Amino acid sequence: MGDRSTAAPAGFDADRVCAAAAQMRRDIVTMLEKAGSGHPGGSLSATDIIATLYFGGVLRHDPSDPQMPGRDRFILSKGHAAPALYAALAQDGYFPREWLDTLRKLGSHLQGHPDMRKCPGVEVSTGSLGQGLAVGSGMALGMHRDWARGDSASPAGREPQVFVMMGDGELQEGEVWEAAMFAASRRLPNLVAIVDNNTLQIDGHLDDVVSLGDICAKFSAFGWFTIDLADGNDVVEANEALTRAVAYDAGPVAIVAHTIKGKGVSFMENQVGWHGKAPSAEQLAQALADIDAAAGVAERKGC
Amino acid sequence: MGDRSTAAPAGFDADRVCAAAAQMRRDIVTMLEKAGSGHPGGSLSATDIIATLYFGGVLRHDPSDPQMPGRDRFILSKGHAAPALYAALAQDGYFPREWLDTLRKLGSHLQGHPDMRKCPGVEVSTGSLGQGLAVGSGMALGMHRDWARGDSASPAGREPQVFVMMGDGELQEGEVWEAAMFAASRRLPNLVAIVDNNTLQIDGHLDDVVSLGDICAKFSAFGWFTIDLADGNDVVEANEALTRAVAYDAGPVAIVAHTIKGKGVSFMENQVGWHGKAPSAEQLAQALADIDAAAGVAERKGC
Amino acid sequence: MADTQTQSRPARATREAFGETLVELAEQGLPVVAVDADLAGSTTTKKLGAYDPELLVDVGIAEQDMVGVAAGLSLTGRIAFTGSFAVFGTGRCYDQIRNTVCYGRLNVKVCPTHAGLSVGPDGGSHQMLEDIALMSALPNMRVIVPADYESARSALRLAARVDGPVYVRMGRAKVPQVYDAGCELSLGGSCLLREGTDVTLLACGVEVDQALRACDELAREGVSAEVIDVYSVKPLDEAAILASALKTGRVVTCEEHMLAGGMGSVVASLLSERQPTPMRMVGMRDSFGTSGSFEELLSHFGMDAAAICEAARSLLA
Amino acid sequence: MADTQTQSRPARATREAFGETLVELAEQGLPVVAVDADLAGSTTTKKLGAYDPELLVDVGIAEQDMVGVAAGLSLTGRIAFTGSFAVFGTGRCYDQIRNTVCYGRLNVKVCPTHAGLSVGPDGGSHQMLEDIALMSALPNMRVIVPADYESARSALRLAARVDGPVYVRMGRAKVPQVYDAGCELSLGGSCLLREGTDVTLLACGVEVDQALRACDELAREGVSAEVIDVYSVKPLDEAAILASALKTGRVVTCEEHMLAGGMGSVVASLLSERQPTPMRMVGMRDSFGTSGSFEELLSHFGMDAAAICEAARSLLA
Ligand SMILES: Cc1ncc(C[n+]2csc(CCOP(=O)(O)OP(=O)(O)O)c2C)c(N)n1
Ligand SMILES: Cc1ncc(C[n+]2csc(CCOP(=O)(O)OP(=O)(O)O)c2C)c(N)n1
Ligand SMILES: [Mg+2]
Ligand SMILES: [Mg+2]
């Protein structure tokens, strides 16, 4: 990991992102245990990329002004990973941490799936899989026109970006490919799709349900520039991939991130059964111990 | 064209298929003029392949027994090309030719889009684009299981096939790619998709609306064996492609057939305006003259 | 207000209002954009594209993507209008309209054309007779069913003006003009077209014309029919309907739509809960359409003026 | 027939009936096949796959393809049951159900689970409250809404037995058992659960239990309520409803569904046309659901026994 700090662009602090990711993991398992239902597996696989977006300086946004003009947008198309998003938003100051305790409860801002009308920082409501990339394409198109026309300022001086995170199983939805064709045909320079390629869906391994085969090849054939992110749970690699994707402006970019479902919680990793089940109190204790241990190791290793 | 008769497999009679295609074209333009509305362009581009299926010995079926067990199935997923299907079915003896005069009229067997409950020989009702490949996959799966189990006889001794014809614009529908993933994952050996790649949709050239790019590459990336049919209006080439597709049994096959929209009617060829408009009486006369002239030329050239 | 001399002006289709009104709104500086799915010529959104190519986004034959792209555009401050035919522009993208547009209360106007029997010869697969049911069941959605070209223009202006999801149902059939240019529809409004005392005819869309004809015919028989255009199917003008039902004591609903979930069923629910009143419902009774001309089909399926008269007579019997 | 001693047996979810009944039908030699969309465990179709892997086809997260594949399988002589959650298994594939399954009158049974508020904490995006409206508006579709585990088993057996499209609505919430094993539902049937004279409670699905509780509560207040399970929402048991409405003169409809296009609106239409009767409708009033437990939500949105009692009282006032 010696070359990480050199590979990472200025402004990216791997330690800070790792620590933020660890805190997100703690929050995820804790809120799920409190809620008694929800989706840990796909929240934990996505955590490091979301942490990189929010705490690695990739996403240009302002928690004190969620509707800031010219901001980047993040769409969690795989809305069932809401706990990961809520954990990031809380840690970033979009809303009080206490809200996390209300996840999935009557009257909560934190609905089972992200509700843009109830939770600041949620750019669009999701939960029905397969819809985020189309919405992101429309957003990217509108934002690109505003930018090209000079109607839009960006806090970073670069063109505002739209990041859409999808599950790998989610790619089985045809609407994703409709959106892929559309975005490629319009050569949207500010659209980044991130596939959380944890190889599992609800009913099992993707290859045992309906195989996605080579996901990069599919996006390539649909006219996208693709980046294979070998370890989507490594924040340095994630940052590199996201930075490259932002820089690429000849069209939309798909990052296919190889991740581990349930990452960071020993008994959840690669377990299809932990897709949509809350941990018990004992399991939570074990999960928190796992997360703390990994965070400690990471600290010792300088990450 | 000298090598055509050698290239064609035994049983295939190019002259007969050409003549049948010419008659289909006459029937198509005639019935559309009578109806006063309908879709000539995509009917004419598909005519030669449909003629090859029905009159070239590719499709194993029995007009006197439309529900014959073990028959091949043809699904016209691009249902707006119904006139081409009706012309083939009438010529093949599925129903009296007089029905053609009733196209799109109140009480007709020949609805604006194929209705399986009203017209014998229509395997499944279509009209809403993008649905035929999924239906064909389900059919192919069921038929393959019956065949593998020995529950199904085939009149030809070979495994019964499902042919699904789609428009190129139709491929913009996401459901097509859902079905493509599914069929590939099940390695359906008896499923053949035929893309009528006439390069036009309603609002213009595909490349000006939403480009499909390299269609073969897309099907390849989705796990299909593909055949590029350079001239989908040439019945000999069409027969070769279809014969190869039937023979291939390691998975589903996509034939991408390069065709000319409006083929055979001078003023309709490659004209986007003739997607969904009926010819006037004078235009019909011109169209029939074009078709007859081409048929005469073909006869002289030995096709 | 409405001009009841319906025969004086040329018949026009409601869809003809679409592209024209979008251009007018764009000219007024409203940030409108149309998203269509390979039917920009048929829906007439092409006119907006001719005015400014940037304002028409054609996503190809991909209705789900159409709604998603419109949703995304609305989230950049635009007023996004979707197109396509009613059968595909609602049914093929219902979940997208539900979970992205309505759940998020986005500023998307679902405005397909070619609703109902107006696609005639295309047949039952294309004749959308459930769209009002689909759209009315959706929270946050407003449903407007204009009767003619001028009221369609007003409906589209209204849709642009109010924030959030609106459904405007337009057709392909040329229908006689009922309204004057510059008429103003409102959310939750209705329009009293003929006053009467014996029976109330509540109509929307192309059935307004049929109801007016029925009113004339009934008048010849000595029956005084009140005709109300309930163009705002959701929210419904409950006060006007209750008042008229109280006055006449008999209600006939007239819609070019499936009875299940249609305007008539909403009226029946309202009356049953608030003021039970004998009713007859004119509309499609649980059947697909079929190929034929629009006029043939209206009478074939019992939705023409004659059918309305018969319904009214049976209430008066 | 129904056992009205509802408290004696453990509560079970209607979805639990799905896989089990499919296995039973397969064992009887019926050519059933289930097509699911990455929810085979949740819907319980996995049980059919465990019985014979060939009989469960999992198409992944692709509801449109699910319906298409089921349609194709039905065209090879199989009785095809689709799965998924109600919100996705109807709304995401409405056009496929419409134009392929219903228009072609195919032997496909649309049987998603997790309908209504029963998905509780998942929230409004997942709480399908429009499926009855969507499916009832479709020609050739029959709509069955079973109240409990045993009647869901019967509904599935019925669906397998009748040719053509059938919708069976199942939920995730455990509800007390109302019916005995071996009860027999019929198309167009209903079940009189309690006889009464003052008010008729028409209920379907999970609301049958709530209506029975309301009946008990009303009885304590001296009100005699008749409770009818109108599990066959389409076709509707018109004769039974008209007779009961005539007897009691007051009708309360109870459904865990949007009022627009729901069972109540069909009843309102029937009564308005044939026999106007004062009604109250218990159900969802034009709002999305929200996260919470099933029981909390039933009371939060006014669909519990208390709400039914209140509706009945207001009719009696
Ligand atoms: C349209 C739709 N169909 C089905 C579901 C139910 N569902 C929720 S999560 C999930 C599996 C998602 O798998 P994947 O996309 O791989 O997500 P991850 O592994 O990252 O959790 C399914 C089928 C849904 N939310 N939306
Ligand atoms: C789901 C759906 N959306 C829209 C339409 C309207 N429509 C009919 S034909 C057509 C264009 C088809 O283009 P293509 O598939 O290329 O067919 P072809 O060129 O062979 O006629 C469209 C958009 C439809 N029938 N179905
Ligand atoms: Mg996954
Ligand atoms: Mg084409």
JSON list of N, CA and C in Angstrom, two decimals, chain A residues 42 45-46 49-50 74-81 126 128-137 163-173 175-177 179-180 191-198 215 219 224 253-257 259:
[
{"chain": "A", "resi": 42, "resn": "GLY", "atom": "N", "xyz": [-25.75, -5.51, 0.56]},
{"chain": "A", "resi": 42, "resn": "GLY", "atom": "CA", "xyz": [-25.50, -4.55, -0.51]},
{"chain": "A", "resi": 42, "resn": "GLY", "atom": "C", "xyz": [-25.16, -3.16, 0.01]},
{"chain": "A", "resi": 45, "resn": "SER", "atom": "N", "xyz": [-21.23, -3.70, 0.78]},
{"chain": "A", "resi": 45, "resn": "SER", "atom": "CA", "xyz": [-20.38, -3.79, -0.43]},
{"chain": "A", "resi": 45, "resn": "SER", "atom": "C", "xyz": [-20.18, -2.43, -1.06]},
{"chain": "A", "resi": 46, "resn": "ALA", "atom": "N", "xyz": [-21.17, -1.56, -0.90]},
{"chain": "A", "resi": 46, "resn": "ALA", "atom": "CA", "xyz": [-21.11, -0.24, -1.54]},
{"chain": "A", "resi": 46, "resn": "ALA", "atom": "C", "xyz": [-20.44, 0.81, -0.67]},
{"chain": "A", "resi": 49, "resn": "ILE", "atom": "N", "xyz": [-17.05, 2.77, -1.78]},
{"chain": "A", "resi": 49, "resn": "ILE", "atom": "CA", "xyz": [-17.19, 3.70, -2.91]},
{"chain": "A", "resi": 49, "resn": "ILE", "atom": "C", "xyz": [-17.99, 4.93, -2.48]},
{"chain": "A", "resi": 50, "resn": "ILE", "atom": "N", "xyz": [-19.04, 4.71, -1.73]},
{"chain": "A", "resi": 50, "resn": "ILE", "atom": "CA", "xyz": [-19.83, 5.86, -1.25]},
{"chain": "A", "resi": 50, "resn": "ILE", "atom": "C", "xyz": [-18.97, 6.73, -0.34]},
{"chain": "A", "resi": 74, "resn": "PHE", "atom": "N", "xyz": [-25.47, 12.45, -6.67]},
{"chain": "A", "resi": 74, "resn": "PHE", "atom": "CA", "xyz": [-25.29, 11.01, -6.47]},
{"chain": "A", "resi": 74, "resn": "PHE", "atom": "C", "xyz": [-26.67, 10.37, -6.42]},
{"chain": "A", "resi": 75, "resn": "ILE", "atom": "N", "xyz": [-26.88, 9.37, -7.27]},
{"chain": "A", "resi": 75, "resn": "ILE", "atom": "CA", "xyz": [-28.14, 8.63, -7.27]},
{"chain": "A", "resi": 75, "resn": "ILE", "atom": "C", "xyz": [-27.86, 7.19, -6.85]},
{"chain": "A", "resi": 76, "resn": "LEU", "atom": "N", "xyz": [-28.49, 6.80, -5.76]},
{"chain": "A", "resi": 76, "resn": "LEU", "atom": "CA", "xyz": [-28.35, 5.42, -5.32]},
{"chain": "A", "resi": 76, "resn": "LEU", "atom": "C", "xyz": [-29.47, 4.62, -5.98]},
{"chain": "A", "resi": 77, "resn": "SER", "atom": "N", "xyz": [-29.20, 4.15, -7.19]},
{"chain": "A", "resi": 77, "resn": "SER", "atom": "CA", "xyz": [-30.23, 3.44, -7.93]},
{"chain": "A", "resi": 77, "resn": "SER", "atom": "C", "xyz": [-30.61, 2.15, -7.21]},
{"chain": "A", "resi": 78, "resn": "LYS", "atom": "N", "xyz": [-29.63, 1.51, -6.59]},
{"chain": "A", "resi": 78, "resn": "LYS", "atom": "CA", "xyz": [-29.93, 0.32, -5.78]},
{"chain": "A", "resi": 78, "resn": "LYS", "atom": "C", "xyz": [-30.39, 0.81, -4.41]},
{"chain": "A", "resi": 79, "resn": "GLY", "atom": "N", "xyz": [-31.63, 1.29, -4.38]},
{"chain": "A", "resi": 79, "resn": "GLY", "atom": "CA", "xyz": [-32.15, 2.01, -3.22]},
{"chain": "A", "resi": 79, "resn": "GLY", "atom": "C", "xyz": [-32.21, 1.20, -1.94]},
{"chain": "A", "resi": 80, "resn": "HIS", "atom": "N", "xyz": [-32.19, -0.13, -2.07]},
{"chain": "A", "resi": 80, "resn": "HIS", "atom": "CA", "xyz": [-32.23, -0.94, -0.85]},
{"chain": "A", "resi": 80, "resn": "HIS", "atom": "C", "xyz": [-30.96, -0.78, -0.03]},
{"chain": "A", "resi": 81, "resn": "ALA", "atom": "N", "xyz": [-29.90, -0.22, -0.62]},
{"chain": "A", "resi": 81, "resn": "ALA", "atom": "CA", "xyz": [-28.68, 0.07, 0.14]},
{"chain": "A", "resi": 81, "resn": "ALA", "atom": "C", "xyz": [-28.79, 1.42, 0.85]},
{"chain": "A", "resi": 126, "resn": "THR", "atom": "N", "xyz": [-35.59, 6.34, -4.75]},
{"chain": "A", "resi": 126, "resn": "THR", "atom": "CA", "xyz": [-35.32, 5.08, -5.44]},
{"chain": "A", "resi": 126, "resn": "THR", "atom": "C", "xyz": [-35.84, 3.92, -4.59]},
{"chain": "A", "resi": 128, "resn": "SER", "atom": "N", "xyz": [-37.31, 1.01, -6.49]},
{"chain": "A", "resi": 128, "resn": "SER", "atom": "CA", "xyz": [-37.64, 0.13, -7.60]},
{"chain": "A", "resi": 128, "resn": "SER", "atom": "C", "xyz": [-36.41, 0.08, -8.50]},
{"chain": "A", "resi": 129, "resn": "LEU", "atom": "N", "xyz": [-35.78, -1.07, -8.58]},
{"chain": "A", "resi": 129, "resn": "LEU", "atom": "CA", "xyz": [-34.49, -1.19, -9.25]},
{"chain": "A", "resi": 129, "resn": "LEU", "atom": "C", "xyz": [-34.58, -0.88, -10.74]},
{"chain": "A", "resi": 130, "resn": "GLY", "atom": "N", "xyz": [-33.46, -0.40, -11.27]},
{"chain": "A", "resi": 130, "resn": "GLY", "atom": "CA", "xyz": [-33.35, -0.22, -12.72]},
{"chain": "A", "resi": 130, "resn": "GLY", "atom": "C", "xyz": [-33.71, 1.17, -13.21]},
{"chain": "A", "resi": 131, "resn": "GLN", "atom": "N", "xyz": [-34.13, 2.05, -12.33]},
{"chain": "A", "resi": 131, "resn": "GLN", "atom": "CA", "xyz": [-34.62, 3.36, -12.80]},
{"chain": "A", "resi": 131, "resn": "GLN", "atom": "C", "xyz": [-33.58, 4.47, -12.69]},
{"chain": "A", "resi": 132, "resn": "GLY", "atom": "N", "xyz": [-32.55, 4.28, -11.90]},
{"chain": "A", "resi": 132, "resn": "GLY", "atom": "CA", "xyz": [-31.64, 5.38, -11.60]},
{"chain": "A", "resi": 132, "resn": "GLY", "atom": "C", "xyz": [-30.82, 5.87, -12.79]},
{"chain": "A", "resi": 133, "resn": "LEU", "atom": "N", "xyz": [-30.44, 4.96, -13.67]},
{"chain": "A", "resi": 133, "resn": "LEU", "atom": "CA", "xyz": [-29.56, 5.38, -14.77]},
{"chain": "A", "resi": 133, "resn": "LEU", "atom": "C", "xyz": [-30.33, 6.26, -15.76]},
{"chain": "A", "resi": 134, "resn": "ALA", "atom": "N", "xyz": [-31.59, 5.96, -15.98]},
{"chain": "A", "resi": 134, "resn": "ALA", "atom": "CA", "xyz": [-32.39, 6.79, -16.87]},
{"chain": "A", "resi": 134, "resn": "ALA", "atom": "C", "xyz": [-32.56, 8.19, -16.26]},
{"chain": "A", "resi": 135, "resn": "VAL", "atom": "N", "xyz": [-32.86, 8.22, -14.98]},
{"chain": "A", "resi": 135, "resn": "VAL", "atom": "CA", "xyz": [-33.00, 9.51, -14.30]},
{"chain": "A", "resi": 135, "resn": "VAL", "atom": "C", "xyz": [-31.67, 10.27, -14.35]},
{"chain": "A", "resi": 136, "resn": "GLY", "atom": "N", "xyz": [-30.59, 9.55, -14.08]},
{"chain": "A", "resi": 136, "resn": "GLY", "atom": "CA", "xyz": [-29.27, 10.17, -14.13]},
{"chain": "A", "resi": 136, "resn": "GLY", "atom": "C", "xyz": [-28.94, 10.70, -15.52]},
{"chain": "A", "resi": 137, "resn": "SER", "atom": "N", "xyz": [-29.37, 10.01, -16.54]},
{"chain": "A", "resi": 137, "resn": "SER", "atom": "CA", "xyz": [-29.12, 10.47, -17.92]},
{"chain": "A", "resi": 137, "resn": "SER", "atom": "C", "xyz": [-29.85, 11.78, -18.19]},
{"chain": "A", "resi": 163, "resn": "PHE", "atom": "N", "xyz": [-23.36, 10.81, -10.64]},
{"chain": "A", "resi": 163, "resn": "PHE", "atom": "CA", "xyz": [-22.89, 9.45, -10.34]},
{"chain": "A", "resi": 163, "resn": "PHE", "atom": "C", "xyz": [-24.11, 8.58, -10.03]},
{"chain": "A", "resi": 164, "resn": "VAL", "atom": "N", "xyz": [-24.21, 7.46, -10.70]},
{"chain": "A", "resi": 164, "resn": "VAL", "atom": "CA", "xyz": [-25.34, 6.56, -10.47]},
{"chain": "A", "resi": 164, "resn": "VAL", "atom": "C", "xyz": [-24.80, 5.20, -10.03]},
{"chain": "A", "resi": 165, "resn": "MET", "atom": "N", "xyz": [-25.17, 4.79, -8.83]},
{"chain": "A", "resi": 165, "resn": "MET", "atom": "CA", "xyz": [-24.70, 3.48, -8.38]},
{"chain": "A", "resi": 165, "resn": "MET", "atom": "C", "xyz": [-25.79, 2.43, -8.54]},
{"chain": "A", "resi": 166, "resn": "MET", "atom": "N", "xyz": [-25.41, 1.36, -9.22]},
{"chain": "A", "resi": 166, "resn": "MET", "atom": "CA", "xyz": [-26.36, 0.25, -9.46]},
{"chain": "A", "resi": 166, "resn": "MET", "atom": "C", "xyz": [-25.82, -1.05, -8.90]},
{"chain": "A", "resi": 167, "resn": "GLY", "atom": "N", "xyz": [-26.71, -1.97, -8.61]},
{"chain": "A", "resi": 167, "resn": "GLY", "atom": "CA", "xyz": [-26.30, -3.32, -8.25]},
{"chain": "A", "resi": 167, "resn": "GLY", "atom": "C", "xyz": [-26.01, -4.12, -9.50]},
{"chain": "A", "resi": 168, "resn": "ASP", "atom": "N", "xyz": [-25.30, -5.21, -9.36]},
{"chain": "A", "resi": 168, "resn": "ASP", "atom": "CA", "xyz": [-25.04, -6.03, -10.55]},
{"chain": "A", "resi": 168, "resn": "ASP", "atom": "C", "xyz": [-26.31, -6.78, -10.97]},
{"chain": "A", "resi": 169, "resn": "GLY", "atom": "N", "xyz": [-27.04, -7.28, -9.99]},
{"chain": "A", "resi": 169, "resn": "GLY", "atom": "CA", "xyz": [-28.32, -7.89, -10.33]},
{"chain": "A", "resi": 169, "resn": "GLY", "atom": "C", "xyz": [-29.25, -6.89, -11.00]},
{"chain": "A", "resi": 170, "resn": "GLU", "atom": "N", "xyz": [-29.15, -5.67, -10.55]},
{"chain": "A", "resi": 170, "resn": "GLU", "atom": "CA", "xyz": [-30.01, -4.61, -11.10]},
{"chain": "A", "resi": 170, "resn": "GLU", "atom": "C", "xyz": [-29.84, -4.47, -12.61]},
{"chain": "A", "resi": 171, "resn": "LEU", "atom": "N", "xyz": [-28.66, -4.83, -13.10]},
{"chain": "A", "resi": 171, "resn": "LEU", "atom": "CA", "xyz": [-28.41, -4.70, -14.54]},
{"chain": "A", "resi": 171, "resn": "LEU", "atom": "C", "xyz": [-29.27, -5.64, -15.36]},
{"chain": "A", "resi": 172, "resn": "GLN", "atom": "N", "xyz": [-29.95, -6.56, -14.70]},
{"chain": "A", "resi": 172, "resn": "GLN", "atom": "CA", "xyz": [-30.88, -7.43, -15.43]},
{"chain": "A", "resi": 172, "resn": "GLN", "atom": "C", "xyz": [-32.13, -6.67, -15.86]},
{"chain": "A", "resi": 173, "resn": "GLU", "atom": "N", "xyz": [-32.37, -5.52, -15.28]},
{"chain": "A", "resi": 173, "resn": "GLU", "atom": "CA", "xyz": [-33.51, -4.69, -15.67]},
{"chain": "A", "resi": 173, "resn": "GLU", "atom": "C", "xyz": [-33.26, -4.06, -17.04]},
{"chain": "A", "resi": 175, "resn": "GLU", "atom": "N", "xyz": [-34.53, -1.52, -18.42]},
{"chain": "A", "resi": 175, "resn": "GLU", "atom": "CA", "xyz": [-34.48, -0.06, -18.45]},
{"chain": "A", "resi": 175, "resn": "GLU", "atom": "C", "xyz": [-33.04, 0.44, -18.35]},
{"chain": "A", "resi": 176, "resn": "VAL", "atom": "N", "xyz": [-32.20, -0.32, -17.66]},
{"chain": "A", "resi": 176, "resn": "VAL", "atom": "CA", "xyz": [-30.78, 0.06, -17.57]},
{"chain": "A", "resi": 176, "resn": "VAL", "atom": "C", "xyz": [-30.17, 0.15, -18.95]},
{"chain": "A", "resi": 177, "resn": "TRP", "atom": "N", "xyz": [-30.53, -0.79, -19.82]},
{"chain": "A", "resi": 177, "resn": "TRP", "atom": "CA", "xyz": [-29.93, -0.82, -21.15]},
{"chain": "A", "resi": 177, "resn": "TRP", "atom": "C", "xyz": [-30.56, 0.18, -22.08]},
{"chain": "A", "resi": 179, "resn": "ALA", "atom": "N", "xyz": [-31.40, 3.10, -20.97]},
{"chain": "A", "resi": 179, "resn": "ALA", "atom": "CA", "xyz": [-30.68, 4.30, -20.54]},
{"chain": "A", "resi": 179, "resn": "ALA", "atom": "C", "xyz": [-29.25, 4.28, -21.06]},
{"chain": "A", "resi": 180, "resn": "ALA", "atom": "N", "xyz": [-28.65, 3.09, -21.07]},
{"chain": "A", "resi": 180, "resn": "ALA", "atom": "CA", "xyz": [-27.28, 2.98, -21.56]},
{"chain": "A", "resi": 180, "resn": "ALA", "atom": "C", "xyz": [-27.19, 3.39, -23.02]},
{"chain": "A", "resi": 191, "resn": "LEU", "atom": "N", "xyz": [-21.68, 11.87, -16.98]},
{"chain": "A", "resi": 191, "resn": "LEU", "atom": "CA", "xyz": [-22.43, 10.77, -16.37]},
{"chain": "A", "resi": 191, "resn": "LEU", "atom": "C", "xyz": [-21.50, 9.61, -16.04]},
{"chain": "A", "resi": 192, "resn": "VAL", "atom": "N", "xyz": [-21.52, 9.18, -14.80]},
{"chain": "A", "resi": 192, "resn": "VAL", "atom": "CA", "xyz": [-20.69, 8.05, -14.36]},
{"chain": "A", "resi": 192, "resn": "VAL", "atom": "C", "xyz": [-21.59, 7.00, -13.73]},
{"chain": "A", "resi": 193, "resn": "ALA", "atom": "N", "xyz": [-21.60, 5.81, -14.32]},
{"chain": "A", "resi": 193, "resn": "ALA", "atom": "CA", "xyz": [-22.33, 4.70, -13.73]},
{"chain": "A", "resi": 193, "resn": "ALA", "atom": "C", "xyz": [-21.35, 3.86, -12.92]},
{"chain": "A", "resi": 194, "resn": "ILE", "atom": "N", "xyz": [-21.76, 3.48, -11.74]},
{"chain": "A", "resi": 194, "resn": "ILE", "atom": "CA", "xyz": [-20.91, 2.63, -10.89]},
{"chain": "A", "resi": 194, "resn": "ILE", "atom": "C", "xyz": [-21.68, 1.35, -10.62]},
{"chain": "A", "resi": 195, "resn": "VAL", "atom": "N", "xyz": [-21.11, 0.23, -11.03]},
{"chain": "A", "resi": 195, "resn": "VAL", "atom": "CA", "xyz": [-21.77, -1.05, -10.79]},
{"chain": "A", "resi": 195, "resn": "VAL", "atom": "C", "xyz": [-21.12, -1.71, -9.58]},
{"chain": "A", "resi": 196, "resn": "ASP", "atom": "N", "xyz": [-21.93, -1.96, -8.57]},
{"chain": "A", "resi": 196, "resn": "ASP", "atom": "CA", "xyz": [-21.46, -2.64, -7.36]},
{"chain": "A", "resi": 196, "resn": "ASP", "atom": "C", "xyz": [-21.49, -4.14, -7.64]},
{"chain": "A", "resi": 197, "resn": "ASN", "atom": "N", "xyz": [-20.41, -4.61, -8.22]},
{"chain": "A", "resi": 197, "resn": "ASN", "atom": "CA", "xyz": [-20.38, -5.98, -8.73]},
{"chain": "A", "resi": 197, "resn": "ASN", "atom": "C", "xyz": [-19.98, -6.97, -7.65]},
{"chain": "A", "resi": 198, "resn": "ASN", "atom": "N", "xyz": [-20.94, -7.20, -6.75]},
{"chain": "A", "resi": 198, "resn": "ASN", "atom": "CA", "xyz": [-20.68, -8.12, -5.62]},
{"chain": "A", "resi": 198, "resn": "ASN", "atom": "C", "xyz": [-21.08, -9.55, -5.96]},
{"chain": "A", "resi": 215, "resn": "ILE", "atom": "N", "xyz": [-19.43, -7.69, -17.72]},
{"chain": "A", "resi": 215, "resn": "ILE", "atom": "CA", "xyz": [-20.22, -6.45, -17.63]},
{"chain": "A", "resi": 215, "resn": "ILE", "atom": "C", "xyz": [-19.55, -5.32, -18.41]},
{"chain": "A", "resi": 219, "resn": "PHE", "atom": "N", "xyz": [-21.21, -2.97, -21.44]},
{"chain": "A", "resi": 219, "resn": "PHE", "atom": "CA", "xyz": [-21.25, -1.50, -21.52]},
{"chain": "A", "resi": 219, "resn": "PHE", "atom": "C", "xyz": [-20.45, -0.99, -22.72]},
{"chain": "A", "resi": 224, "resn": "TRP", "atom": "N", "xyz": [-20.18, 2.71, -24.16]},
{"chain": "A", "resi": 224, "resn": "TRP", "atom": "CA", "xyz": [-19.64, 3.39, -22.99]},
{"chain": "A", "resi": 224, "resn": "TRP", "atom": "C", "xyz": [-18.14, 3.15, -22.85]},
{"chain": "A", "resi": 253, "resn": "VAL", "atom": "N", "xyz": [-19.22, 7.05, -18.66]},
{"chain": "A", "resi": 253, "resn": "VAL", "atom": "CA", "xyz": [-18.24, 6.07, -18.17]},
{"chain": "A", "resi": 253, "resn": "VAL", "atom": "C", "xyz": [-18.92, 5.11, -17.21]},
{"chain": "A", "resi": 254, "resn": "ALA", "atom": "N", "xyz": [-18.65, 3.84, -17.40]},
{"chain": "A", "resi": 254, "resn": "ALA", "atom": "CA", "xyz": [-19.13, 2.83, -16.45]},
{"chain": "A", "resi": 254, "resn": "ALA", "atom": "C", "xyz": [-17.95, 2.27, -15.68]},
{"chain": "A", "resi": 255, "resn": "ILE", "atom": "N", "xyz": [-18.03, 2.35, -14.37]},
{"chain": "A", "resi": 255, "resn": "ILE", "atom": "CA", "xyz": [-17.03, 1.73, -13.51]},
{"chain": "A", "resi": 255, "resn": "ILE", "atom": "C", "xyz": [-17.63, 0.42, -13.00]},
{"chain": "A", "resi": 256, "resn": "VAL", "atom": "N", "xyz": [-16.99, -0.68, -13.34]},
{"chain": "A", "resi": 256, "resn": "VAL", "atom": "CA", "xyz": [-17.46, -1.95, -12.82]},
{"chain": "A", "resi": 256, "resn": "VAL", "atom": "C", "xyz": [-16.58, -2.31, -11.64]},
{"chain": "A", "resi": 257, "resn": "ALA", "atom": "N", "xyz": [-17.17, -2.19, -10.46]},
{"chain": "A", "resi": 257, "resn": "ALA", "atom": "CA", "xyz": [-16.41, -2.31, -9.21]},
{"chain": "A", "resi": 257, "resn": "ALA", "atom": "C", "xyz": [-16.59, -3.70, -8.62]},
{"chain": "A", "resi": 259, "resn": "THR", "atom": "N", "xyz": [-16.66, -6.02, -5.82]},
{"chain": "A", "resi": 259, "resn": "THR", "atom": "CA", "xyz": [-16.80, -5.81, -4.37]},
{"chain": "A", "resi": 259, "resn": "THR", "atom": "C", "xyz": [-17.20, -7.12, -3.70]}
]
